[in-house]
PDB file of C-alpha atoms in Angstrom:
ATOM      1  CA  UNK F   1     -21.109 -22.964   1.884  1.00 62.00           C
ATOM      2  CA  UNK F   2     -22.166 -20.844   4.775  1.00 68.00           C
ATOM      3  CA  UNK F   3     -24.803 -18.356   4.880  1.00 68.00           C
ATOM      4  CA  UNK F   4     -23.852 -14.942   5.587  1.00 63.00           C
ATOM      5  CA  UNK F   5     -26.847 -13.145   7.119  1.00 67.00           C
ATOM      6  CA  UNK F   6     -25.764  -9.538   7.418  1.00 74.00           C
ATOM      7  CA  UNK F   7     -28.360  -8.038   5.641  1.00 75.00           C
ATOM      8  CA  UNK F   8     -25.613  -4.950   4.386  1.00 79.00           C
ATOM      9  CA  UNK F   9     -23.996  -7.556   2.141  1.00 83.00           C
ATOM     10  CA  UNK F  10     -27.538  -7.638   0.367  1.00 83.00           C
ATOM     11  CA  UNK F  11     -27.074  -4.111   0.130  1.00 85.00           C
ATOM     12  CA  UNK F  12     -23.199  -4.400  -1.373  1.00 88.00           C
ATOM     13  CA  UNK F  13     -24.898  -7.203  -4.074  1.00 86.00           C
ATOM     14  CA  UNK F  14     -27.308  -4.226  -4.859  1.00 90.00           C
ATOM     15  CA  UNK F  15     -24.403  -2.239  -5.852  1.00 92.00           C
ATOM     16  CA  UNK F  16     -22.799  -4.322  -7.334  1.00 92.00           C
ATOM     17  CA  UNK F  17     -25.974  -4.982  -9.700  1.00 91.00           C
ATOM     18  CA  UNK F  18     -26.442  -1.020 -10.628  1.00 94.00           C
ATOM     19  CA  UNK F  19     -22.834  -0.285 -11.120  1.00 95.00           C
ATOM     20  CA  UNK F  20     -22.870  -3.652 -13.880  1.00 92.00           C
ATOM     21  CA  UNK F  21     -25.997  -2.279 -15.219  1.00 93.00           C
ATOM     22  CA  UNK F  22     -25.104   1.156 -15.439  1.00 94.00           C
ATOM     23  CA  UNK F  23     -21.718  -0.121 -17.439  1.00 94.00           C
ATOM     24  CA  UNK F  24     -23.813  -2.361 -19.741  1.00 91.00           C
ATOM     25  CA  UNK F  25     -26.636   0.359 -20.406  1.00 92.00           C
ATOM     26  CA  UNK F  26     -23.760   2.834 -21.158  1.00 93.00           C
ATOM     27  CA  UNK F  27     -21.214   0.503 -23.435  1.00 92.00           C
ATOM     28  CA  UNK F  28     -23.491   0.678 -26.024  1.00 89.00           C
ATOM     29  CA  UNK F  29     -23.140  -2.745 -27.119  1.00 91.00           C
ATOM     30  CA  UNK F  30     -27.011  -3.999 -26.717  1.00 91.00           C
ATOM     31  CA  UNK F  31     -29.983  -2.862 -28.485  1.00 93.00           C
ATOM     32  CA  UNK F  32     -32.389  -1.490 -27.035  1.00 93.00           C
ATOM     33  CA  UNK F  33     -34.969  -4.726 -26.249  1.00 94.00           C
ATOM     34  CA  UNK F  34     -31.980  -6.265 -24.773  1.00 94.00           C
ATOM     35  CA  UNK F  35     -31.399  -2.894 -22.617  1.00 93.00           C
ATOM     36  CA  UNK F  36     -35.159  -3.482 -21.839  1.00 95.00           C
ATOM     37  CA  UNK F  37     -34.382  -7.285 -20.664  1.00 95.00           C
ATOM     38  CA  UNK F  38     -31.018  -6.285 -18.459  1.00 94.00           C
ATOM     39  CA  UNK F  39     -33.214  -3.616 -16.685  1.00 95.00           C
ATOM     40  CA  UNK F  40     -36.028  -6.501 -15.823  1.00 96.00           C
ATOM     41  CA  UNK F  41     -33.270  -8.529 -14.732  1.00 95.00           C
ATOM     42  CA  UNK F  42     -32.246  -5.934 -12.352  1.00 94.00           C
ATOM     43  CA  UNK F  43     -35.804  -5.102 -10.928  1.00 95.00           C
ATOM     44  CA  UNK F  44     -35.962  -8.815 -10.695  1.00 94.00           C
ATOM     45  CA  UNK F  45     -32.719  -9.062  -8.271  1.00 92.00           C
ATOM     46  CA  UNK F  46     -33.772  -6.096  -6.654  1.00 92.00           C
ATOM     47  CA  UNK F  47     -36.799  -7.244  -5.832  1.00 92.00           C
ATOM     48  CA  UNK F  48     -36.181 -10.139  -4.661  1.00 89.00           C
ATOM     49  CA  UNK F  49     -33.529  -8.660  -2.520  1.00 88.00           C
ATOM     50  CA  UNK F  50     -36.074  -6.109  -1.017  1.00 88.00           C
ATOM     51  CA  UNK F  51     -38.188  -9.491  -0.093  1.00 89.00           C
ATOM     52  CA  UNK F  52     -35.500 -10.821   1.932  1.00 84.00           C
ATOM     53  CA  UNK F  53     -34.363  -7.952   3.721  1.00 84.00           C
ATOM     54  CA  UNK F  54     -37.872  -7.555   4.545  1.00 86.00           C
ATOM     55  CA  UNK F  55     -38.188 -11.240   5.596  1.00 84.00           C
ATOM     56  CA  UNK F  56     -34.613 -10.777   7.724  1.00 81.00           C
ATOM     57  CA  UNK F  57     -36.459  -7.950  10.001  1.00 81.00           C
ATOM     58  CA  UNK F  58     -39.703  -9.486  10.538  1.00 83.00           C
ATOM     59  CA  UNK F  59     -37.530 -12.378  12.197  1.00 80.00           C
ATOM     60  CA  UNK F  60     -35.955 -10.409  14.371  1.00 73.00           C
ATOM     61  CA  UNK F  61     -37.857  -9.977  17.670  1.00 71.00           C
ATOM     62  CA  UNK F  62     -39.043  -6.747  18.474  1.00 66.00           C
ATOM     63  CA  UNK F  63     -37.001  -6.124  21.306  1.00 59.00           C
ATOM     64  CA  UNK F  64     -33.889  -6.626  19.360  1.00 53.00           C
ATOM     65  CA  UNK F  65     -34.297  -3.574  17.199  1.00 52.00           C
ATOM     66  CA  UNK F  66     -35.493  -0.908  19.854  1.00 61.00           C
ATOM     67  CA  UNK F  67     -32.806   0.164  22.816  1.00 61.00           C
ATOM     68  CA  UNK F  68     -32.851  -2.387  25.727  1.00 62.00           C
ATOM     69  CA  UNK F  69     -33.152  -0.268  28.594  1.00 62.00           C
ATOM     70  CA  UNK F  70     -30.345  -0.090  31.336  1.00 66.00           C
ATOM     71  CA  UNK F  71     -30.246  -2.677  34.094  1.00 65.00           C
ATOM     72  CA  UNK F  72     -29.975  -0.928  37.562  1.00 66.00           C
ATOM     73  CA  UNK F  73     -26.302  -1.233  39.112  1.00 75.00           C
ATOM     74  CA  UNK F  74     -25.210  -1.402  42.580  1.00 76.00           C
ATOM     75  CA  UNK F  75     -23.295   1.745  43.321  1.00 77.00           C
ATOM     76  CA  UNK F  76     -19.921   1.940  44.166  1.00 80.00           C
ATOM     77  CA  UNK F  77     -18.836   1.496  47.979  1.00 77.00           C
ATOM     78  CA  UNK F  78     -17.690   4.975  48.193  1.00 83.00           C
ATOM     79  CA  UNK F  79     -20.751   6.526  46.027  1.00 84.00           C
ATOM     80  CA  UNK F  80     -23.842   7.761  48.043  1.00 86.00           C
ATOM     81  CA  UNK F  81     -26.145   5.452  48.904  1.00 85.00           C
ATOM     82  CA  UNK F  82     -29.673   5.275  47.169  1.00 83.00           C
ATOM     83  CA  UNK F  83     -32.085   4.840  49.142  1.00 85.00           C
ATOM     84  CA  UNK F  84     -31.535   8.880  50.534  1.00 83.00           C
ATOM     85  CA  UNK F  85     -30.034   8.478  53.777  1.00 86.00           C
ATOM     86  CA  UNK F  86     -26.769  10.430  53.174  1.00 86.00           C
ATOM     87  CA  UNK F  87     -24.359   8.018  54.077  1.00 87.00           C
ATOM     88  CA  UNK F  88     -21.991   6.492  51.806  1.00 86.00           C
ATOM     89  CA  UNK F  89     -23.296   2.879  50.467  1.00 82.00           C
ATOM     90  CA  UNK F  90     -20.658   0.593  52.476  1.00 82.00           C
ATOM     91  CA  UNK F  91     -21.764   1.982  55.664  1.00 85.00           C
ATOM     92  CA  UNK F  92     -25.850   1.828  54.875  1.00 85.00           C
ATOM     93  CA  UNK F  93     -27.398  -0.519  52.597  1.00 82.00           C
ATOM     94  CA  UNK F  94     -24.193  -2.188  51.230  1.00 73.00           C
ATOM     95  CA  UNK F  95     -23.250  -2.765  54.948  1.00 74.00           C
ATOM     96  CA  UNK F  96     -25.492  -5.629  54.803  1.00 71.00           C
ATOM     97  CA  UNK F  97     -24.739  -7.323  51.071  1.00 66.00           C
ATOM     98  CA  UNK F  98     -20.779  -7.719  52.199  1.00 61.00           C
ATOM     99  CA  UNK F  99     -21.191  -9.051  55.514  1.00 57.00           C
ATOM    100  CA  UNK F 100     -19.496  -6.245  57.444  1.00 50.00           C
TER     101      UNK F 100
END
């Protein structure tokens, strides 16, 4: 079976959990120690859910997480060329890159 490591489809299982133990808290069919035992089973998921999600982001390398910061282009042949002189890049700087 393969592994599915989104960590929102924790989240959906989560859900999923409440909304069954909301249903079985309010059917009125258990007493109240097994009400008690359903909701220990649910911090118990929970839990354990909350320890994996945790685990998930602590693999993830730093970088991943924060905004990678843009990598410098060269400008278009008809843009202005950087380095200030006025002309337009094909006829300064990018004169010399395409061999004209």
């Amino acid at each position: 079976m393969k592994k599915i490591k989104s960590p929102y489809y924790a989240l959906v299982w989560v859900g999923i959990w409440t909304a069954a133990l909301i249903w079985f808290l309010t059917s009125g069919m258990f007493t109240f120690s097994e009400n008690v035992g359903l909701v220990v089973v649910w911090l118990v998921l929970v839990g354990v859910t909350v320890c994996l999600l945790v685990q998930y982001y602590r693999k993830q390398p730093r970088g991943a997480l924060q905004a990678k910061p843009a990598t410098p282009t060269t400008p278009a042949l008809n843009a202005p060329c950087p380095c200030g002189s006025g002309k337009k890049f094909k006829r300064c700087c990018g004169a010399a890159a395409h061999g004209a």
